[in-house]
Coordinates of C-alpha atoms (C1' of nucleotides) in Angstrom, one line a residue:
Chain G
X1 CA 5.4 -3.8 28.0
X2 CA 3.1 -5.5 25.8
X3 CA 0.4 -3.3 24.6
X4 CA -3.4 -4.8 24.2
X5 CA -4.7 -3.9 20.7
X6 CA -8.3 -4.4 20.0
X7 CA -7.8 -4.0 16.4
X8 CA -6.6 -7.6 16.5
X9 CA -10.3 -8.8 16.3
X10 CA -10.9 -6.5 13.1
X11 CA -11.0 -8.2 9.8
X12 CA -9.5 -5.1 7.9
X13 CA -6.8 -5.0 10.3
X14 CA -5.9 -8.7 10.1
X15 CA -5.9 -8.4 6.3
X16 CA -3.7 -5.7 6.1
X17 CA -1.4 -7.2 8.5
X18 CA -1.4 -10.5 6.9
X19 CA -1.0 -9.1 3.3
X20 CA 1.9 -7.0 4.2
X21 CA 3.6 -9.9 5.5
X22 CA 3.5 -11.7 2.2
X23 CA 4.4 -8.6 0.3
X24 CA 7.7 -8.3 2.1
X25 CA 8.2 -11.7 1.6
X26 CA 7.4 -11.7 -2.2
X27 CA 9.6 -8.4 -2.6
X28 CA 12.6 -10.2 -1.2
X29 CA 12.0 -13.4 -3.4
X30 CA 12.0 -11.0 -6.3
X31 CA 14.6 -8.7 -5.3
X32 CA 17.6 -10.0 -7.3
X33 CA 15.2 -10.3 -10.5
X34 CA 14.8 -6.4 -10.1
X35 CA 11.1 -6.5 -10.5
X36 CA 8.6 -4.9 -8.4
X37 CA 5.3 -6.9 -7.3
X38 CA 3.5 -4.5 -9.6
X39 CA 5.7 -5.4 -12.3
X40 CA 5.5 -9.1 -12.1
X41 CA 2.0 -9.2 -11.8
X42 CA 1.8 -7.4 -15.2
X43 CA 4.2 -9.5 -16.8
X44 CA 2.3 -12.5 -16.0
X45 CA -0.9 -11.1 -17.5
X46 CA 0.7 -10.3 -20.6
X47 CA 2.2 -13.8 -20.8
X48 CA -1.2 -15.3 -20.3
X49 CA -2.8 -12.8 -22.5
X50 CA -0.7 -12.2 -25.7
X51 CA -2.0 -9.0 -27.5
X52 CA -3.7 -7.7 -24.8
X53 CA -3.8 -3.7 -24.2
X54 CA -2.4 -1.8 -21.4
X55 CA -5.8 -0.7 -19.9
X56 CA -7.0 -4.6 -20.2
X57 CA -4.1 -5.3 -17.9
X58 CA -4.8 -2.5 -15.5
X59 CA -8.5 -3.6 -15.6
X60 CA -7.5 -7.3 -14.6
X61 CA -5.0 -6.1 -12.0
X62 CA -7.1 -2.8 -10.5
X63 CA -4.2 -0.5 -11.4
X64 CA -5.3 2.6 -13.0
X65 CA -4.6 3.5 -16.6
X66 CA -2.2 6.1 -15.7
X67 CA -0.3 3.9 -13.2
X68 CA 0.1 1.4 -16.0
X69 CA 2.3 3.7 -18.1
X70 CA 5.3 3.7 -16.1
X71 CA 5.2 -0.1 -15.3
X72 CA 5.0 -0.9 -19.2
X73 CA 7.7 1.4 -20.1
X74 CA 10.0 0.0 -17.5
X75 CA 9.2 -3.5 -18.9
X76 CA 9.9 -2.5 -22.4
X77 CA 13.1 -0.7 -21.4
X78 CA 14.4 -3.6 -20.0
X79 CA 13.5 -5.8 -23.2
X80 CA 10.9 -7.8 -21.4
X81 CA 7.8 -6.7 -23.3
X82 CA 7.4 -5.4 -26.8
X83 CA 4.2 -3.4 -28.2
X84 CA 2.8 -3.2 -31.7
X85 CA 0.7 -0.6 -32.6
X86 CA -3.1 -2.0 -33.2
X87 CA -4.9 1.2 -34.1
X88 CA -4.4 4.8 -33.5
X89 CA -4.9 4.5 -29.9
X90 CA -3.9 1.0 -28.6
X91 CA -0.9 -1.3 -28.6
X92 CA -1.0 -5.2 -28.6
X93 CA 1.8 -6.2 -25.7
X94 CA 3.5 -9.4 -26.1
X95 CA 6.3 -10.8 -24.1
X96 CA 9.8 -11.1 -25.7
X97 CA 12.0 -14.1 -25.4
X98 CA 13.7 -12.7 -22.8
X99 CA 10.4 -11.8 -21.2
X100 CA 9.2 -15.2 -21.1
X101 CA 12.4 -16.5 -19.4
X102 CA 11.7 -14.1 -16.7
X103 CA 8.3 -14.9 -16.2
X104 CA 9.2 -18.3 -15.9
X105 CA 11.7 -17.7 -13.2
X106 CA 9.2 -15.5 -11.6
X107 CA 6.6 -18.3 -11.6
X108 CA 8.9 -20.3 -10.0
X109 CA 9.9 -18.2 -7.2
X110 CA 6.1 -17.0 -6.7
X111 CA 5.5 -20.9 -6.3
X112 CA 8.2 -21.3 -3.6
X113 CA 6.9 -18.0 -2.1
X114 CA 3.3 -19.2 -2.0
X115 CA 4.2 -22.8 -0.8
X116 CA 6.0 -21.2 2.5
X117 CA 2.6 -19.9 3.5
X118 CA 0.4 -22.4 2.5
X119 CA 2.3 -24.9 4.1
X120 CA 1.5 -23.2 7.4
X121 CA -2.2 -23.5 6.7
X122 CA -4.2 -26.7 6.6
X123 CA -6.0 -27.6 3.2
X124 CA -9.4 -26.8 4.6
X125 CA -8.2 -23.2 6.1
X126 CA -6.5 -22.5 2.4
X127 CA -9.8 -23.3 1.0
X128 CA -11.8 -21.0 3.1
X129 CA -9.4 -18.1 2.4
X130 CA -10.0 -18.9 -1.5
X131 CA -13.6 -18.9 -1.1
X132 CA -13.8 -15.6 1.4
X133 CA -11.1 -13.5 -0.1
X134 CA -13.1 -12.8 -3.2
X135 CA -16.1 -12.2 -1.4
X136 CA -14.7 -9.2 0.4
X137 CA -13.0 -8.2 -3.0
X138 CA -16.5 -8.6 -4.6
X139 CA -18.0 -6.1 -2.1
X140 CA -16.7 -3.1 -3.9
X141 CA -19.0 -3.5 -6.4
X142 CA -21.9 -3.6 -4.1
X143 CA -20.2 -0.7 -2.3
X144 CA -20.2 1.2 -5.6
X145 CA -23.8 1.0 -6.2
X146 CA -24.9 2.4 -2.9
Chain K
X1 CA -12.1 -8.5 -23.9
X2 CA -11.7 -10.2 -20.4
X3 CA -8.1 -11.2 -19.4
X4 CA -7.3 -14.4 -17.7
X5 CA -5.6 -14.0 -14.4
X6 CA -4.0 -17.0 -12.8
X7 CA -2.8 -14.7 -10.2
X8 CA -6.4 -15.2 -8.8
X9 CA -5.2 -18.6 -7.7
X10 CA -2.6 -17.2 -5.3
X11 CA -3.2 -16.4 -1.5
X12 CA -0.8 -13.3 -1.8
X13 CA -2.5 -11.6 -4.5
X14 CA -6.1 -12.5 -3.1
X15 CA -5.0 -11.1 0.2
X16 CA -3.6 -8.0 -1.2
X17 CA -6.8 -7.2 -3.4
X18 CA -9.3 -7.8 -0.5
X19 CA -6.9 -5.8 1.9
X20 CA -7.1 -2.9 -0.6
X21 CA -10.9 -3.0 -0.9
X22 CA -11.1 -2.8 2.9
X23 CA -8.9 -0.3 3.4
X24 CA -10.6 1.9 0.6
X25 CA -13.9 1.5 2.3
X26 CA -12.0 2.5 5.7
X27 CA -10.6 5.4 4.3
X28 CA -13.6 6.4 3.1
X29 CA -15.5 6.0 6.0
X30 CA -13.1 8.2 8.0
X31 CA -12.4 10.9 5.3
X32 CA -14.6 13.6 6.9
X33 CA -13.0 12.9 10.5
X34 CA -9.7 13.8 8.7
X35 CA -8.0 10.7 10.2
X36 CA -5.7 8.5 8.2
X37 CA -6.0 4.8 8.9
X38 CA -2.7 4.8 10.4
X39 CA -3.7 7.6 12.6
X40 CA -6.8 5.9 13.8
X41 CA -5.0 2.6 14.6
X42 CA -2.4 4.6 16.7
X43 CA -5.5 6.4 18.4
X44 CA -7.2 3.5 19.5
X45 CA -3.8 1.7 20.8
X46 CA -3.5 5.0 22.6
X47 CA -6.7 5.0 24.2
X48 CA -6.5 1.1 25.2
X49 CA -2.9 1.8 26.8
X50 CA -2.4 5.1 28.5
X51 CA 0.7 6.0 29.2
X52 CA 2.5 3.9 26.7
X53 CA 5.3 4.9 24.6
X54 CA 5.6 6.1 20.9
X55 CA 7.8 2.9 20.4
X56 CA 5.6 0.6 22.0
X57 CA 2.7 1.7 19.9
X58 CA 4.9 1.2 17.0
X59 CA 5.7 -2.3 18.1
X60 CA 2.0 -3.2 18.4
X61 CA 1.2 -1.8 15.0
X62 CA 4.3 -2.8 13.0
X63 CA 5.0 0.6 12.5
X64 CA 8.7 1.8 12.6
X65 CA 10.0 4.2 15.2
X66 CA 10.8 6.5 12.6
X67 CA 7.4 6.6 11.1
X68 CA 5.6 6.8 14.1
X69 CA 7.0 10.7 14.7
X70 CA 4.9 12.5 12.3
X71 CA 1.8 10.4 13.2
X72 CA 1.9 11.4 16.8
X73 CA 2.8 14.8 15.7
X74 CA -0.4 15.6 14.1
X75 CA -2.4 13.8 16.5
X76 CA -0.9 16.0 19.1
X77 CA -1.3 19.1 16.9
X78 CA -4.7 18.6 16.5
X79 CA -5.5 18.2 20.1
X80 CA -6.0 14.7 20.3
X81 CA -2.9 13.3 21.9
X82 CA -1.2 14.4 24.8
X83 CA 2.3 13.4 26.3
X84 CA 3.8 13.8 29.5
X85 CA 7.6 13.3 29.7
X86 CA 8.6 10.2 31.3
X87 CA 12.4 10.2 31.7
X88 CA 15.1 12.1 29.5
X89 CA 13.9 9.8 26.5
X90 CA 10.3 8.8 26.5
X91 CA 7.1 10.3 26.7
X92 CA 3.7 8.8 28.4
X93 CA 0.9 9.2 25.7
X94 CA -2.5 9.6 26.8
X95 CA -5.7 10.8 25.0
X96 CA -7.1 14.4 25.5
X97 CA -10.8 14.4 26.0
X98 CA -11.2 15.3 22.6
X99 CA -9.1 12.6 21.7
X100 CA -11.4 10.2 23.5
X101 CA -14.4 11.4 21.6
X102 CA -12.5 11.2 18.4
X103 CA -11.6 7.6 19.1
X104 CA -15.3 6.9 20.2
X105 CA -16.4 8.2 16.8
X106 CA -13.9 6.4 14.9
X107 CA -14.7 2.9 16.8
X108 CA -18.5 3.3 15.7
X109 CA -17.3 4.0 12.2
X110 CA -14.7 1.2 11.9
X111 CA -17.8 -1.2 13.6
X112 CA -20.1 -0.3 10.7
X113 CA -17.2 -0.4 7.9
X114 CA -16.5 -4.0 9.7
X115 CA -19.7 -5.0 9.6
X116 CA -20.4 -4.1 6.2
X117 CA -18.0 -6.9 5.1
X118 CA -18.5 -9.7 7.8
X119 CA -22.1 -9.7 6.7
X120 CA -21.2 -10.9 3.5
X121 CA -19.1 -13.7 5.1
X122 CA -20.7 -16.8 6.8
X123 CA -19.8 -16.9 10.7
X124 CA -17.7 -20.0 10.1
X125 CA -15.5 -18.5 7.4
X126 CA -14.9 -15.5 9.4
X127 CA -13.9 -17.6 12.4
X128 CA -11.3 -19.4 9.7
X129 CA -9.9 -16.1 8.8
X130 CA -9.5 -14.9 12.1
X131 CA -7.4 -18.0 12.9
X132 CA -5.7 -18.2 9.2
X133 CA -4.6 -14.7 8.8
X134 CA -2.5 -14.4 12.3
X135 CA -0.8 -17.7 11.0
X136 CA 0.3 -15.9 7.9
X137 CA 1.6 -13.1 9.8
X138 CA 3.3 -15.0 12.4
X139 CA 5.0 -16.5 9.3
X140 CA 7.3 -13.4 9.3
X141 CA 9.2 -14.3 12.6
X142 CA 10.0 -18.1 11.3
X143 CA 11.0 -16.2 8.2
X144 CA 13.4 -13.9 10.1
X145 CA 15.2 -16.8 11.6
X146 CA 16.2 -18.5 8.6
Chain I
dG1 C1' -21.0 12.6 -43.3
dG2 C1' -20.4 14.8 -39.3
dG3 C1' -20.5 16.2 -34.7
dA4 C1' -20.8 14.4 -30.1
dT5 C1' -18.9 11.0 -27.1
dA6 C1' -15.9 7.2 -25.6
dT7 C1' -11.5 5.2 -25.4
dT8 C1' -6.3 5.0 -25.0
dG9 C1' -2.1 6.2 -23.6
dC10 C1' 0.1 9.8 -21.5
dT11 C1' 1.9 13.8 -18.2
dA12 C1' 1.8 15.8 -14.0
dT13 C1' 1.1 15.6 -9.2
dC14 C1' -0.1 14.4 -5.1
dC15 C1' -1.1 11.2 -1.0
dC16 C1' -0.1 7.3 2.2
dT17 C1' 2.5 3.8 3.7
dG18 C1' 6.9 2.0 4.7
dA19 C1' 12.2 1.4 4.9
dT20 C1' 16.9 3.1 5.8
dA21 C1' 20.5 5.5 7.8
dG22 C1' 22.3 8.1 11.1
dC23 C1' 22.4 12.0 15.2
dC24 C1' 21.6 13.0 19.8
dG25 C1' 20.5 12.7 24.4
dT26 C1' 19.8 9.6 28.3
dC27 C1' 19.5 5.4 30.7
dC28 C1' 21.5 1.0 32.6
dT29 C1' 24.8 -2.2 33.6
dA30 C1' 29.0 -4.6 33.8
Chain Y
dT1 C1' 32.6 5.2 34.5
dA2 C1' 32.4 3.6 30.0
dG3 C1' 30.0 1.2 26.6
dG4 C1' 26.1 -0.5 25.0
dA5 C1' 21.1 -0.2 24.5
dC6 C1' 17.2 2.8 23.9
dG7 C1' 13.8 6.8 22.6
dG8 C1' 13.0 10.3 20.0
dC9 C1' 14.1 12.5 16.0
dT10 C1' 15.7 14.1 10.8
dA11 C1' 16.1 13.3 6.0
dT12 C1' 15.5 10.7 2.6
dC13 C1' 14.0 7.1 -0.6
dA14 C1' 10.8 3.6 -3.0
dG15 C1' 6.5 1.6 -3.7
dG16 C1' 1.4 1.6 -4.7
dG17 C1' -2.5 4.2 -5.6
dA18 C1' -5.2 8.4 -6.9
dT19 C1' -6.9 12.4 -9.6
dA20 C1' -7.3 16.0 -13.7
dG21 C1' -6.6 16.9 -17.5
dC22 C1' -4.5 16.6 -22.8
dA23 C1' -4.2 14.6 -27.4
dA24 C1' -5.3 11.9 -30.9
dT25 C1' -8.6 8.4 -32.3
dA26 C1' -12.4 5.9 -33.0
dT27 C1' -17.0 4.7 -32.6
dC28 C1' -22.0 5.8 -32.7
dC29 C1' -26.0 8.1 -34.0
dC30 C1' -28.4 11.6 -36.2

DNA sequence: GGGATATTGCTATCCCTGATAGCCGTCCTA
DNA sequence: TAGGACGGCTATCAGGGATAGCAATATCCC
């Protein structure tokens, strides 16, 4: 028997299901690099913003300070990220050469991954998504005010 | 300093961020009912499909058989769901009176929650989302074939 | 200058979702 | 009737995310 499911008409539900499909696909694409999604995003943000700090990366990615710690640790252990003491509190993060290589490979895979999905959507739909999703995201601030 | 983040132009990333904002909002809306998102969706599917089985609910919601177990257990403990043995293997799930009340309240809250977000989007954008998101979701089947 | 305050990184936990492997009893069907 | 499919279940892990609180440092303002 196939069940009815009125949740299908809910935006939040659709978003969650769609997001989870893409996350699963991404994880698979990155599996043999032994990089978790959260680690790749961190790697890419550091690549674009040399000498940024840990909390800055966290802010850009909506990852809490406390949760950045193991991510950075692991990236450093693997020799992908290097850090230099800036002042008594903060560090400046950069990619090692190996980190840059890894980041390039990751970007290539993310491109493939993204293309698999955007190909299924018309250009117009994709445009709307890129306009609408940030609106939903931004609602958080409005929400926090109230 | 504000960091640049080219992930902003990635569909998967936008999806994840938007979805996580909505999930957080939903959780907050449901917090005082002491219902987790996964439990509410289960409750609603049972409400719509009396006498369905546990795995059927799982299939409708993309929740694995094994993960349905604690969800159903908790809903039963709380007296929201009742089940009747169908045959030696399967059970027919229904809502108790209390479950129906809870489901109604949950739907009301989900409505409020959804409206908070859909209000921010034009009707046209919402339409596109409801057309595009299922396409992304459906890509999973295509993906599994390959 | 110095005390209050904020910031940075960190530890230790906890919660929620989801995935896997495998058991057992039941049912269906060739 | 025997083998395979099925439904529920246990146990266990991984991944993302959240909170509370600490120590050291930096900053700001009186």
